[in-house]
Coordinates of C-alpha atoms in Angstrom, one line a residue:
M5 CA 8.5 -21.1 9.0
F6 CA 7.2 -17.5 8.7
L7 CA 10.6 -15.9 9.5
F8 CA 12.2 -18.2 6.9
L9 CA 9.6 -16.9 4.4
I10 CA 10.3 -13.3 5.3
H11 CA 14.1 -13.7 5.4
A12 CA 14.3 -15.9 2.4
A13 CA 11.7 -14.3 0.3
L14 CA 12.1 -10.6 1.1
A15 CA 14.7 -9.8 -1.4
F16 CA 13.1 -8.1 -4.3
N17 CA 14.5 -5.1 -6.2
F18 CA 11.6 -2.7 -6.0
S19 CA 13.4 0.0 -8.0
D20 CA 13.4 -2.3 -11.0
A21 CA 9.8 -3.4 -10.4
T22 CA 8.4 0.1 -10.1
A23 CA 10.2 1.3 -13.2
G24 CA 7.5 -0.3 -15.3
V25 CA 4.8 1.0 -13.0
L26 CA 5.9 4.6 -13.6
A27 CA 6.3 4.3 -17.4
T28 CA 4.3 6.8 -19.5
T29 CA 1.8 5.4 -22.0
A30 CA 1.2 7.1 -25.3
K31 CA -2.4 8.1 -24.3
Q32 CA -2.2 8.7 -20.6
N33 CA 0.0 10.5 -18.1
N34 CA 1.7 9.3 -15.0
I35 CA -0.3 10.6 -12.1
Q36 CA 0.9 10.6 -8.5
G37 CA 0.2 12.5 -5.4
Q38 CA -1.4 12.7 -2.0
V39 CA -5.2 12.5 -1.6
Q40 CA -6.8 15.5 0.0
F41 CA -10.5 16.2 0.8
K42 CA -11.5 19.8 0.6
D43 CA -15.1 21.1 0.5
G44 CA -16.4 17.6 0.0
E45 CA -14.3 17.1 -3.1
M46 CA -11.4 14.6 -3.5
R47 CA -8.2 16.3 -4.8
L48 CA -4.7 15.1 -5.6
V49 CA -1.8 17.2 -4.4
D50 CA 1.3 16.7 -6.5
A51 CA 5.0 17.1 -5.6
H52 CA 4.7 20.8 -6.4
Q53 CA 1.9 21.2 -3.9
Q54 CA -0.6 21.8 -6.7
A55 CA -4.0 20.4 -5.8
R56 CA -6.4 19.3 -8.6
P57 CA -9.8 17.7 -8.4
L58 CA -9.6 14.0 -8.8
T59 CA -12.3 11.9 -10.5
A60 CA -12.5 8.2 -11.6
G61 CA -12.4 7.3 -15.2
N62 CA -14.2 4.0 -14.6
E63 CA -16.1 2.0 -12.0
N64 CA -13.1 0.0 -10.8
V65 CA -11.1 3.1 -10.1
S66 CA -14.1 4.7 -8.5
A67 CA -14.4 1.8 -6.0
D68 CA -10.7 2.0 -5.3
L69 CA -10.8 5.8 -4.7
D70 CA -13.8 5.3 -2.4
A71 CA -11.5 3.3 0.0
L72 CA -8.9 6.1 0.3
E73 CA -8.7 8.7 3.0
D74 CA -7.1 12.1 3.4
G75 CA -3.3 11.8 3.3
D76 CA -3.2 8.5 1.3
F77 CA -0.9 8.3 -1.7
V78 CA -1.8 7.3 -5.3
V79 CA 0.2 6.4 -8.4
G80 CA -1.7 5.6 -11.6
Q81 CA -2.5 6.5 -15.2
G82 CA -4.8 9.3 -16.2
D83 CA -5.6 12.4 -18.1
F84 CA -5.7 16.1 -17.3
V85 CA -9.1 17.4 -18.4
N86 CA -10.1 21.1 -17.7
D87 CA -7.7 21.3 -14.8
R88 CA -9.1 18.0 -13.4
I89 CA -7.4 14.7 -13.1
V90 CA -9.4 11.8 -14.5
L91 CA -7.7 8.6 -13.2
H92 CA -8.1 5.5 -15.4
A93 CA -5.9 3.0 -13.5
I94 CA -4.4 2.8 -10.1
E95 CA -1.1 1.0 -10.0
F96 CA 0.1 1.6 -6.4
I97 CA -1.3 3.2 -3.2
G98 CA 0.0 4.2 0.1
L99 CA -2.3 4.2 3.2
R100 CA -1.6 6.8 5.8
R101 CA -3.5 4.8 8.4
L102 CA -1.1 2.0 7.9
L103 CA 2.0 4.1 8.9
G104 CA 3.5 3.4 12.3
R105 CA 4.1 0.4 14.5
W106 CA 1.9 -2.7 14.5
L107 CA 2.2 -5.7 17.0
D108 CA 1.6 -9.3 15.9
R109 CA 1.3 -11.0 19.2
D110 CA 0.9 -14.5 17.8
N111 CA 4.2 -14.4 15.8
N112 CA 6.0 -12.1 18.3
L113 CA 6.7 -9.5 15.5
I114 CA 6.6 -5.7 15.3
F115 CA 6.0 -4.2 11.9
D116 CA 7.0 -0.5 11.5
F117 CA 5.6 0.9 8.3
Q118 CA 7.9 4.0 8.1
N119 CA 6.5 5.5 4.9
F120 CA 4.5 4.4 1.8
S121 CA 7.2 1.9 0.6
N122 CA 9.6 1.1 3.5
A123 CA 9.1 -0.9 6.6
T124 CA 11.0 -2.9 9.2
I125 CA 10.1 -6.2 10.9
R126 CA 11.4 -6.7 14.4
S127 CA 11.6 -10.2 15.8
V128 CA 13.5 -12.0 18.6
T129 CA 16.2 -12.8 16.0
G130 CA 16.7 -9.2 14.8
V131 CA 15.5 -6.5 12.5
T132 CA 14.7 -6.9 8.8
Q133 CA 14.4 -3.9 6.4
I134 CA 11.8 -4.5 3.7
Q135 CA 10.1 -2.6 1.0
Y136 CA 6.4 -3.0 0.3
A137 CA 3.8 -2.0 -2.2
L138 CA 0.0 -2.0 -2.0
I139 CA -2.4 -2.5 -4.9
P140 CA -6.1 -2.1 -4.6
D141 CA -8.2 -5.2 -4.3
Q142 CA -11.6 -4.4 -2.8
A143 CA -13.0 -2.2 0.0
N144 CA -10.6 -2.3 3.0
R145 CA -8.5 -5.0 1.3
W146 CA -5.3 -4.6 -0.7
T147 CA -2.8 -6.9 -2.3
I148 CA 0.6 -6.4 -0.6
F149 CA 4.0 -7.2 -1.9
L150 CA 6.8 -7.5 0.8
G151 CA 10.4 -7.7 -0.3
N152 CA 14.0 -6.8 -0.3
Q153 CA 16.9 -7.4 -2.8
S154 CA 16.6 -11.2 -3.2
A155 CA 12.9 -12.2 -3.1
V156 CA 9.3 -11.1 -2.7
V157 CA 6.2 -12.5 -0.9
I158 CA 2.6 -11.6 -1.7
G159 CA -0.2 -11.3 0.6
I160 CA -3.7 -9.8 1.2
L161 CA -3.8 -7.0 3.7
T162 CA -7.2 -6.3 5.3
Y163 CA -7.7 -3.2 7.5
Y164 CA -10.4 -3.1 10.3
Q165 CA -10.2 0.2 12.2
K166 CA -7.0 -0.3 14.3
T167 CA -6.4 -3.9 13.3
V168 CA -4.5 -5.2 10.2
R169 CA -4.5 -8.7 9.0
I170 CA -2.0 -9.9 6.4
D171 CA -2.5 -13.4 4.8
L172 CA 0.7 -14.5 3.1
I173 CA -0.1 -16.4 -0.1
N174 CA 1.8 -19.4 -1.6
S175 CA 2.5 -18.1 -5.1
Q176 CA 2.5 -21.7 -6.5
T177 CA -0.8 -22.9 -5.0
G178 CA -2.7 -19.7 -4.0
A179 CA -3.1 -21.2 -0.5
I180 CA -2.7 -19.0 2.7
E181 CA 0.7 -19.9 4.2
K182 CA 0.6 -17.7 7.2
T183 CA -1.8 -15.1 8.8
M184 CA -0.5 -12.2 10.8
R185 CA -3.0 -10.2 12.9
M186 CA -1.7 -6.9 14.1
Q187 CA -2.8 -4.2 16.5
A188 CA -1.7 -0.6 16.2
I189 CA 0.9 0.4 18.9
R190 CA 0.4 3.8 20.3
P191 CA 3.6 6.0 20.4

């Protein structure tokens, strides 16, 4: 059943989906970059390697930023205030600690999170290329979208040190369809 869900539902065009995520609003700027901690301060390093102090514009963003670590990636909406970034909304994150290979022994699967948006799933029937996106939910818990060109599945990803759990959710009922428990695989 799970492989059917993955193969049948992992066909979502992420380039179309993220186009709306990256649109500029009249009042706020698109903000994206890698999180860096330096001298006890959170900074965001942009594509030009410019690092600016990063602060939250509200309590929800503050809680989401608290869950991030050095090297994580953030896309959101915010303002530049006195050479600082004030982030008002987080639309997408990438977790550095998720990158790499993860083994799900129960379902005989290997997930390889190659970067902050692409992954492969290896099973006895073959390899499936997918794209994924993480959206903040609560501490150490994120909503995850897994997809490819024809469909998408939604789940809740929970991270515990070197263990990841993904609960795949039925979008019609909200019920958990499948749970995957994965352990990090050392290179």
